[in-house]
Amino acid sequence: MFQKVLIANRGEIALRVLRACKELGIQTVVVHSTADSDAMHVRLADESVCVGPPPSRESYLNIHQIVAACEITGADAVHPGYGFLSENAKFADILAAHNITFIGPSGDHIRIMGDKIEAKRTAKRLGIPVVPGSDGAISDEKEAKRVAAEIGYPVIIKASAGGGGRGMKVARSEADLEVALQTARSEAGAAFGDDAVYIEKFLEKPRHIELQVFGDGAGRGVHFGERDCSLQRRHQKVWEEANSPALNSEERARIGGICAKAIADLGYSGAGTIEFLYENGEFYFIEMNTRLQVEHPVTEAITGIDLVHEQIRVASGGGLSVRQEDIKFNGHAIECRINAEDPRTFTPSPGTITHFHTPGGLGVRVDSGVYSGYRIPPYYDSLIGKLIVHGRNRVECMMRLRRALDEFVVDGIKTTLPLFRDLVGNPDIANGDYDIHWLEKYLAEDD
Ligand code: MV4
C-alpha cells in the first residue's frame, strides 16, 4: 500500500480522495494555486504545496510543478481526480518515469481512448456494440457520401480529437453533407490541431447511459452497473441516476457482461466509464472515459462499494476487493450537481457564500468543499457540491430528494438548487421519462 498520496485536484473531489486516503491510513499531500489557500482540501490534508498562480494552466495543470511537489514531499502516488490532468497520457508517462504511481490506467490506454476513432475501433474489436458509421477517419467528401448513403441519413460528423460534444455537425440529407464535413473538419483543426473526422448514424432521441467498469491490470474486469446521465445542458450533466430508469436487470447484466469482458481483454487498470447512447432497446458505444467521474457516488450508493478505495487498491497492486458476483445493485440513487450558477441561464455566479447548510438523514450524502464564509474564486468550474440521495426504490429516492432539497441552504450566491426543486415536481422526471434533449427543451419552454 502507498505511504503518501498526492492529490492533484481541488474542490469536492480533492476532499473525496482525501477521505479515502484517511480511511486507508495513507498520508496526504495536496497541491493548490494561490487562489485556493483557504480551500477545504488544503485545510484537511496532512501537507500542502502551492504550485502556482490562479490560472489552471500554471497551477493544477502544471506538470513540472506537480512532479516537483511529489519529489519534495516524497509522495509515492498521485490521484488526479477528474478534469485537470486526469486524462493526460503524458502526465501518466512522466510519473511512471519518475517511479511515482499514477492512480489510473496506463498512458497507452489513456491515449487510445483520447483518440475517438481509435477508441471506437478498439471498442468494436473487443465486442462492444458501436454506432454504425465509417471505419475510421473520412478522407474526402466522396467517401463521406458513400458511407452516409450506406448507413442512411441523418448522420453526424465528429472530430476524432473531440469528445464531450465538441466539434460535431449533423447532416440531415446529402445536400447538408459538404458543409457539415468542411465545418467539422476546420473547427476540429482549429480547436485541437487535428482535423481527422469520422461519420456516424445520428440517433435522434437516445438516452445517455454509461457503464462503470474496473480493471485490475492483470486480466480481470468487472462492471458496477450503469448511470443514466441524460439530463444535461450543453454537454454539462445536471442530474445523474443509478440504475437507469430505462433498463431492467437482464439488459444491465448483458451490457455489463460485455463491458467487463472487454476491460479484462484490454488489460485495463483502474476505473473507467464506457459511454453509450441507448435507443429502442439497443446500446451504441460513443466514448470511454479513463478516469473517476463526477457522478461516481450514485454507483457507490447502490453498490455500497467505495470506488476510490478500489482505485487505490488496484494502483498499489492489491487487486480489486470484489468479484463480479459480489456486486449487487441495491435500490436507487440520484445525484444533483449544485453549481454556483443562475438556475435558468447557467451563468456563473461566483462570490462569497454567506450561509451554507447541508441536509442530512438516512440516505443523504453531500460531497462539497465549501463552507459558510467561503469565497468562490472565479477561475475554476462552478461545481460547489453534489447532493446524492439513496432509497430502496426510485419512488423513495425521489421523496427523500424532495425533502433534502428543502433543507439545503446556500445564501450569498445563485445556485442550481431552485432548478432541482422544480424538476422533482415534474411528471416526466417522476416517471423517469426523458432523453438527452429533455432538459434543454424544458428550459426553453418556460422563459
Ligand atoms: C451522438 C448523438 C447522436 N448520434 N452521436 C454528444 C457528446 C458526445 N459525447 C457524443 N454526443 C452525441 N453523440 C450519434 N451518433 C448525440 C450526442 C449528443 C449527446 C450525447 C450524450 C449526452 C448529451 C448529448 C447532447 C447532444 C448530443
Coordinates of C-alpha atoms and ligand atoms in Angstrom, one line a residue:
M1 CA 0.0 0.0 0.0
F2 CA 1.1 3.6 -0.6
Q3 CA 2.6 5.6 2.2
K4 CA 1.7 9.0 0.9
V5 CA -0.6 10.1 -2.0
L6 CA -0.5 13.5 -3.6
I7 CA -3.9 14.7 -4.8
A8 CA -3.6 16.8 -7.9
N9 CA -7.0 18.5 -7.8
R10 CA -9.2 20.8 -5.8
G11 CA -12.8 21.2 -4.5
E12 CA -15.1 18.4 -3.7
I13 CA -13.1 15.7 -5.5
A14 CA -9.9 16.6 -3.6
L15 CA -11.9 16.1 -0.4
R16 CA -13.4 12.9 -1.7
V17 CA -10.0 11.4 -2.4
L18 CA -8.6 12.7 0.9
R19 CA -11.4 10.8 2.8
A20 CA -10.5 7.6 1.1
C21 CA -6.8 8.0 1.9
K22 CA -7.5 8.8 5.5
E23 CA -9.6 5.6 5.8
L24 CA -6.8 3.6 4.3
G25 CA -4.2 5.1 6.7
I26 CA -2.4 6.9 3.8
Q27 CA -0.7 10.2 4.3
T28 CA -2.0 13.0 2.1
V29 CA -0.4 15.9 0.2
V30 CA -2.5 18.4 -1.8
V31 CA -1.4 20.9 -4.3
H32 CA -3.1 24.3 -4.7
S33 CA -3.0 27.6 -6.5
T34 CA -2.6 30.9 -4.8
A35 CA -6.4 31.4 -5.2
D36 CA -7.1 28.3 -3.1
S37 CA -5.0 28.9 0.0
D38 CA -8.2 28.9 2.1
A39 CA -9.8 25.9 0.4
M40 CA -11.1 22.9 2.4
H41 CA -8.7 20.5 0.7
V42 CA -5.7 22.5 1.9
R43 CA -7.0 22.6 5.5
L44 CA -7.7 18.9 5.7
A45 CA -4.6 17.5 4.1
D46 CA -1.5 16.4 6.1
E47 CA 0.7 18.6 3.8
S48 CA 0.1 21.1 1.1
V49 CA 2.2 22.6 -1.6
C50 CA 1.4 25.8 -3.5
V51 CA 2.1 25.1 -7.2
G52 CA 1.4 28.4 -8.9
P53 CA -0.9 31.3 -9.6
P54 CA -4.7 31.1 -10.1
P55 CA -4.9 30.1 -13.8
S56 CA -5.1 26.3 -14.0
R57 CA -2.5 26.2 -16.8
E58 CA 0.1 27.5 -14.3
S59 CA -1.0 25.5 -11.3
Y60 CA -3.3 22.5 -11.4
L61 CA -2.2 21.7 -15.0
N62 CA 1.5 22.5 -14.4
I63 CA 3.1 19.0 -14.7
H64 CA 6.6 20.1 -13.7
Q65 CA 5.4 21.8 -10.5
I66 CA 3.3 18.8 -9.5
V67 CA 6.1 16.3 -10.1
A68 CA 8.4 18.6 -8.1
A69 CA 5.8 18.6 -5.3
C70 CA 5.9 14.8 -5.3
E71 CA 9.7 14.8 -5.0
I72 CA 9.8 17.4 -2.3
T73 CA 7.1 15.6 -0.1
G74 CA 8.1 12.1 -1.0
A75 CA 4.7 11.1 -2.3
D76 CA 4.7 7.6 -3.9
A77 CA 1.5 8.0 -5.9
V78 CA -0.7 10.7 -7.5
H79 CA -4.5 10.7 -7.6
P80 CA -5.6 13.1 -10.4
G81 CA -9.4 13.3 -9.5
Y82 CA -11.4 14.2 -12.6
G83 CA -10.7 17.0 -15.1
F84 CA -7.3 18.7 -15.0
L85 CA -4.5 16.0 -15.6
S86 CA -6.8 13.0 -15.1
E87 CA -6.8 12.0 -18.8
N88 CA -3.4 13.4 -19.7
A89 CA -1.3 10.4 -21.1
K90 CA 1.9 12.4 -21.0
F91 CA 1.4 13.1 -17.2
A92 CA 0.8 9.4 -16.6
D93 CA 4.0 8.5 -18.6
I94 CA 6.1 11.2 -16.8
L95 CA 5.0 10.0 -13.4
A96 CA 5.9 6.4 -14.3
A97 CA 9.3 7.6 -15.5
H98 CA 9.8 9.1 -12.0
N99 CA 8.7 5.9 -10.3
I100 CA 5.6 7.6 -9.0
T101 CA 2.4 5.7 -9.4
F102 CA -0.4 7.4 -11.4
I103 CA -3.7 6.2 -9.8
G104 CA -5.4 5.5 -13.1
P105 CA -4.8 3.5 -16.2
S106 CA -1.6 3.3 -18.3
G107 CA -0.6 6.2 -20.5
D108 CA -1.2 4.0 -23.5
H109 CA -4.8 3.2 -22.5
I110 CA -5.5 6.9 -21.9
R111 CA -4.0 7.7 -25.3
I112 CA -6.2 5.2 -27.1
M113 CA -9.4 6.4 -25.6
G114 CA -8.5 10.1 -26.1
D115 CA -8.5 9.4 -29.8
K116 CA -12.2 8.9 -30.5
I117 CA -11.5 7.0 -33.8
E118 CA -9.0 4.7 -32.1
A119 CA -11.4 4.3 -29.1
K120 CA -14.3 3.2 -31.3
R121 CA -12.1 0.8 -33.3
T122 CA -10.9 -0.7 -30.0
A123 CA -14.4 -1.0 -28.6
K124 CA -15.6 -2.7 -31.8
R125 CA -12.7 -5.2 -31.7
L126 CA -13.5 -6.0 -28.1
G127 CA -17.1 -6.9 -29.0
I128 CA -18.8 -3.7 -27.7
P129 CA -21.7 -2.6 -29.9
V130 CA -20.9 0.7 -31.7
V131 CA -22.9 3.3 -33.7
P132 CA -22.9 2.3 -37.4
G133 CA -20.6 4.6 -39.4
S134 CA -17.2 5.0 -41.1
D135 CA -14.5 2.5 -40.3
G136 CA -12.0 5.1 -39.1
A137 CA -11.3 8.6 -40.5
I138 CA -13.1 10.1 -43.5
S139 CA -10.6 11.1 -46.2
D140 CA -12.9 13.1 -48.6
E141 CA -16.4 14.1 -49.5
K142 CA -16.8 11.2 -51.8
E143 CA -16.1 8.7 -49.0
A144 CA -18.5 10.7 -46.7
K145 CA -21.3 10.4 -49.3
R146 CA -20.7 6.7 -49.8
V147 CA -20.8 5.9 -46.0
A148 CA -23.8 8.2 -45.4
A149 CA -25.8 6.6 -48.2
E150 CA -24.9 3.2 -46.7
I151 CA -26.0 3.9 -43.1
G152 CA -28.8 6.4 -44.1
Y153 CA -29.5 10.0 -43.1
P154 CA -29.4 11.8 -40.7
V155 CA -25.6 11.4 -40.0
I156 CA -23.2 13.2 -37.6
I157 CA -19.6 14.2 -38.3
K158 CA -17.4 14.1 -35.2
A159 CA -13.8 15.2 -34.5
S160 CA -11.5 12.3 -33.6
A161 CA -9.7 14.6 -31.1
G162 CA -13.1 16.0 -29.8
G163 CA -15.3 14.2 -27.3
G164 CA -17.8 15.6 -24.8
G165 CA -19.7 17.2 -27.6
R166 CA -17.1 19.4 -29.1
G167 CA -16.7 19.5 -32.8
M168 CA -19.9 17.8 -34.0
K169 CA -22.1 18.6 -37.1
V170 CA -25.3 16.9 -38.2
A171 CA -26.2 16.4 -41.8
R172 CA -29.9 15.6 -42.4
S173 CA -29.5 14.9 -46.2
E174 CA -26.8 14.7 -48.8
A175 CA -27.3 18.4 -49.5
D176 CA -26.0 19.2 -46.0
L177 CA -23.1 16.9 -46.1
E178 CA -20.4 19.0 -47.8
V179 CA -20.9 22.0 -45.4
A180 CA -21.1 19.7 -42.4
L181 CA -17.9 17.9 -43.3
Q182 CA -16.0 21.1 -44.1
T183 CA -17.2 22.9 -40.9
A184 CA -16.5 19.9 -38.7
R185 CA -13.0 19.5 -40.2
S186 CA -11.9 23.1 -40.0
E187 CA -13.4 23.5 -36.4
A188 CA -11.5 20.4 -35.4
G189 CA -8.2 21.6 -36.9
A190 CA -8.6 25.0 -35.2
A191 CA -9.7 23.6 -31.8
F192 CA -7.5 20.5 -31.5
G193 CA -4.7 20.9 -34.1
D194 CA -6.0 17.6 -35.6
D195 CA -8.6 17.7 -38.4
A196 CA -9.4 14.0 -38.5
V197 CA -13.2 13.4 -38.5
Y198 CA -15.4 10.4 -38.7
I199 CA -19.1 9.8 -39.5
E200 CA -21.9 8.0 -37.7
K201 CA -25.6 7.5 -37.9
F202 CA -27.3 10.3 -36.0
L203 CA -29.5 9.0 -33.2
E204 CA -32.5 11.4 -32.7
K205 CA -33.7 10.7 -29.2
P206 CA -31.3 8.5 -27.3
R207 CA -30.6 8.3 -23.6
H208 CA -27.0 8.7 -22.3
I209 CA -26.2 5.6 -20.3
E210 CA -22.7 4.8 -19.1
L211 CA -21.3 1.7 -17.6
Q212 CA -18.9 1.9 -14.6
V213 CA -16.1 -0.6 -15.1
F214 CA -12.9 -1.5 -13.4
G215 CA -9.9 -3.5 -14.4
D216 CA -7.2 -4.9 -12.1
G217 CA -4.5 -4.6 -14.8
A218 CA -3.9 -8.3 -14.6
G219 CA -6.7 -9.5 -16.9
R220 CA -9.7 -9.2 -14.6
G221 CA -12.6 -6.9 -15.3
V222 CA -15.8 -6.1 -13.5
H223 CA -18.8 -3.7 -14.0
F224 CA -20.6 -1.8 -11.4
G225 CA -23.8 -1.2 -13.4
E226 CA -24.9 1.9 -15.2
R227 CA -25.7 5.5 -14.7
D228 CA -28.3 7.4 -16.7
C229 CA -26.9 10.9 -17.4
S230 CA -29.4 12.0 -20.0
L231 CA -30.3 15.2 -18.1
Q232 CA -27.7 17.6 -19.3
R233 CA -27.4 21.1 -20.8
R234 CA -24.8 22.0 -23.4
H235 CA -23.0 18.7 -22.6
Q236 CA -22.8 19.5 -18.9
K237 CA -24.5 16.9 -16.8
V238 CA -27.0 18.2 -14.3
W239 CA -28.7 15.1 -12.8
E240 CA -27.5 11.5 -12.8
E241 CA -29.1 8.3 -11.6
A242 CA -28.3 4.7 -10.9
N243 CA -29.9 2.5 -12.0
S244 CA -31.2 3.9 -15.3
P245 CA -35.0 4.1 -15.2
A246 CA -34.9 2.7 -18.8
L247 CA -33.1 -0.7 -18.1
N248 CA -34.1 -3.9 -16.5
S249 CA -31.7 -6.3 -14.7
E250 CA -31.4 -8.6 -17.8
E251 CA -30.3 -5.7 -20.0
R252 CA -27.9 -4.5 -17.3
A253 CA -26.3 -7.9 -17.0
R254 CA -26.0 -8.3 -20.7
I255 CA -24.3 -4.9 -21.5
G256 CA -22.3 -5.1 -18.2
G257 CA -21.0 -8.5 -19.1
I258 CA -19.9 -7.3 -22.5
C259 CA -18.1 -4.3 -20.9
A260 CA -16.4 -6.3 -18.1
K261 CA -15.0 -8.8 -20.6
A262 CA -13.8 -6.0 -22.9
I263 CA -11.9 -4.4 -19.9
A264 CA -10.4 -7.7 -19.0
D265 CA -9.3 -8.4 -22.6
L266 CA -7.8 -4.9 -22.9
G267 CA -5.8 -5.5 -19.7
Y268 CA -7.1 -2.2 -18.4
S269 CA -6.2 -1.0 -14.9
G270 CA -8.4 1.1 -12.6
A271 CA -11.7 2.9 -13.0
G272 CA -13.3 3.6 -16.4
T273 CA -16.6 4.6 -17.8
I274 CA -17.9 3.3 -21.1
E275 CA -20.4 5.7 -22.6
F276 CA -23.4 4.6 -24.7
L277 CA -26.3 6.1 -26.5
Y278 CA -29.3 3.9 -25.8
E279 CA -32.3 4.0 -28.2
N280 CA -35.1 1.5 -28.9
G281 CA -33.5 -1.1 -26.6
E282 CA -30.1 -1.0 -28.2
F283 CA -26.7 0.2 -26.9
Y284 CA -24.3 2.1 -29.1
F285 CA -20.8 2.9 -27.8
I286 CA -19.7 6.5 -28.2
E287 CA -16.7 7.1 -26.0
M288 CA -14.7 5.8 -23.0
N289 CA -13.6 8.0 -20.1
T290 CA -10.4 6.7 -18.4
R291 CA -11.0 8.5 -15.0
L292 CA -13.2 8.5 -11.9
Q293 CA -16.3 10.6 -12.8
V294 CA -18.1 13.4 -11.0
E295 CA -21.2 11.1 -10.7
H296 CA -19.5 8.1 -9.2
P297 CA -21.3 8.4 -5.9
V298 CA -24.6 7.2 -7.3
T299 CA -22.8 3.9 -8.2
E300 CA -21.3 3.8 -4.7
A301 CA -24.8 4.3 -3.2
I302 CA -26.4 1.4 -4.9
T303 CA -23.4 -1.0 -4.7
G304 CA -22.0 0.0 -1.2
I305 CA -18.5 -0.1 -2.7
D306 CA -16.0 2.8 -2.3
L307 CA -14.7 3.3 -5.8
V308 CA -11.7 5.4 -4.7
H309 CA -10.6 2.7 -2.3
E310 CA -10.8 0.3 -5.3
Q311 CA -8.7 2.7 -7.4
I312 CA -6.0 2.9 -4.7
R313 CA -6.0 -0.8 -4.1
V314 CA -5.7 -1.6 -7.8
A315 CA -2.9 1.0 -8.4
S316 CA -0.9 -0.3 -5.4
G317 CA -1.0 -3.8 -6.8
G318 CA -3.5 -5.1 -4.3
G319 CA -6.2 -6.0 -6.8
L320 CA -9.9 -5.5 -6.7
S321 CA -11.7 -6.2 -3.4
V322 CA -14.7 -7.7 -5.2
R323 CA -15.6 -10.2 -7.8
Q324 CA -18.5 -9.7 -10.2
E325 CA -20.8 -12.0 -8.2
D326 CA -20.2 -9.8 -5.1
I327 CA -21.5 -6.7 -6.8
K328 CA -25.2 -6.2 -6.1
F329 CA -27.4 -3.3 -7.1
N330 CA -29.4 -2.1 -4.2
G331 CA -32.3 0.4 -4.6
H332 CA -31.9 3.7 -6.4
A333 CA -29.7 6.8 -6.2
I334 CA -29.9 10.3 -7.7
E335 CA -27.2 13.0 -7.8
C336 CA -27.9 16.7 -8.3
R337 CA -25.0 18.9 -9.2
I338 CA -25.1 22.1 -7.2
N339 CA -23.4 24.7 -9.3
A340 CA -22.7 28.4 -8.4
E341 CA -24.8 29.4 -11.4
D342 CA -28.1 31.1 -12.3
P343 CA -30.6 28.2 -12.2
R344 CA -32.1 29.2 -15.6
T345 CA -29.3 30.7 -17.7
F346 CA -26.4 28.8 -16.0
T347 CA -24.4 32.0 -16.0
P348 CA -21.6 31.6 -13.4
S349 CA -22.3 33.3 -10.0
P350 CA -19.0 33.4 -8.0
G351 CA -18.8 35.3 -4.8
T352 CA -19.0 34.7 -1.1
I353 CA -21.3 32.1 0.4
T354 CA -22.7 33.8 3.5
H355 CA -24.6 30.8 4.8
F356 CA -24.2 27.1 3.9
H357 CA -26.3 24.4 5.5
T358 CA -26.4 20.9 4.1
P359 CA -29.2 18.3 4.5
G360 CA -28.7 15.1 6.4
G361 CA -30.6 12.0 7.5
L362 CA -30.9 8.5 6.1
G363 CA -29.8 8.0 2.5
V364 CA -28.4 11.6 2.1
R365 CA -24.8 12.4 1.1
V366 CA -23.4 15.8 0.4
D367 CA -19.9 16.0 -1.2
S368 CA -18.7 19.6 -1.1
G369 CA -15.6 21.6 -0.5
V370 CA -17.3 24.9 0.5
Y371 CA -18.4 26.3 3.8
S372 CA -20.1 29.4 5.3
G373 CA -17.9 32.4 4.6
Y374 CA -16.1 30.7 1.7
R375 CA -15.4 32.9 -1.3
I376 CA -15.7 31.0 -4.6
P377 CA -12.8 32.0 -6.8
P378 CA -13.8 32.9 -10.4
Y379 CA -11.0 30.8 -12.1
Y380 CA -12.4 27.3 -11.9
D381 CA -15.6 25.4 -12.8
S382 CA -18.7 26.2 -10.9
L383 CA -19.5 22.9 -9.2
I384 CA -19.7 23.7 -5.5
G385 CA -21.2 20.4 -4.3
K386 CA -23.2 17.3 -5.1
L387 CA -26.3 16.1 -3.3
I388 CA -26.6 12.3 -3.6
V389 CA -29.8 10.6 -2.3
H390 CA -30.4 6.9 -2.0
G391 CA -33.6 5.0 -1.4
R392 CA -34.9 1.4 -1.6
N393 CA -36.5 2.2 -4.9
R394 CA -36.9 5.2 -7.2
V395 CA -40.1 6.5 -5.5
E396 CA -38.5 6.5 -2.1
C397 CA -35.3 8.1 -3.5
M398 CA -37.4 10.9 -5.1
M399 CA -39.3 11.5 -1.8
R400 CA -36.0 11.8 0.1
L401 CA -34.6 14.1 -2.6
R402 CA -37.5 16.5 -2.3
R403 CA -37.0 16.7 1.4
A404 CA -33.2 17.1 1.2
L405 CA -33.6 19.9 -1.4
D406 CA -35.9 21.7 1.1
E407 CA -33.3 21.5 3.8
F408 CA -30.4 22.7 1.6
V409 CA -29.4 26.4 2.2
V410 CA -26.8 28.2 0.1
D411 CA -27.0 32.0 0.6
G412 CA -25.0 34.8 -0.9
I413 CA -24.7 33.4 -4.5
K414 CA -27.0 31.9 -7.1
T415 CA -27.1 28.1 -7.4
T416 CA -28.8 25.4 -9.4
L417 CA -30.9 24.3 -6.3
P418 CA -34.1 26.0 -7.5
L419 CA -33.9 24.1 -10.8
F420 CA -33.8 20.8 -8.9
R421 CA -36.8 21.9 -6.7
D422 CA -38.7 22.4 -10.0
L423 CA -37.5 19.1 -11.5
V424 CA -38.6 16.9 -8.6
G425 CA -42.2 18.1 -9.2
N426 CA -42.2 17.3 -12.9
P427 CA -44.2 14.3 -14.1
D428 CA -41.7 13.2 -16.8
I429 CA -38.9 13.3 -14.2
A430 CA -41.1 11.4 -11.7
N431 CA -41.7 8.8 -14.4
G432 CA -38.1 8.7 -15.5
D433 CA -39.3 9.5 -18.9
Y434 CA -36.6 11.7 -20.5
D435 CA -33.9 11.6 -23.2
I436 CA -30.8 13.7 -23.9
H437 CA -32.8 16.6 -25.2
W438 CA -35.4 16.7 -22.4
L439 CA -33.7 19.3 -20.1
E440 CA -32.9 21.8 -22.9
K441 CA -36.5 21.7 -24.2
Y442 CA -37.8 22.1 -20.6
L443 CA -35.5 25.2 -20.1
A444 CA -36.5 26.7 -23.4
E445 CA -40.3 26.3 -22.7
D446 CA -40.7 28.4 -19.7
D447 CA -38.8 31.6 -20.3
Ligands
MV4_1 C1 -24.2 11.4 -30.8 C2 -25.6 11.9 -30.8 C3 -26.4 11.3 -31.7 N1 -26.0 10.4 -32.6 N2 -23.8 10.5 -31.7 C4 -22.5 14.5 -27.6 C5 -21.4 14.4 -26.6 C6 -20.6 13.3 -27.2 N3 -20.1 12.5 -26.1 C7 -21.5 12.5 -28.1 N4 -22.6 13.3 -28.3 C8 -23.6 12.9 -29.1 N5 -23.3 11.9 -30.0 C9 -24.7 10.0 -32.6 N6 -24.3 9.1 -33.5 C10 -25.9 12.8 -29.9 C11 -25.0 13.3 -29.0 C12 -25.4 14.3 -28.0 C13 -25.5 14.0 -26.7 C14 -24.9 12.8 -26.2 C15 -25.0 12.5 -24.8 C16 -25.5 13.4 -23.9 C17 -26.0 14.6 -24.4 C18 -26.0 14.9 -25.7 C19 -26.5 16.1 -26.2 C20 -26.5 16.4 -27.5 C21 -25.9 15.5 -28.4

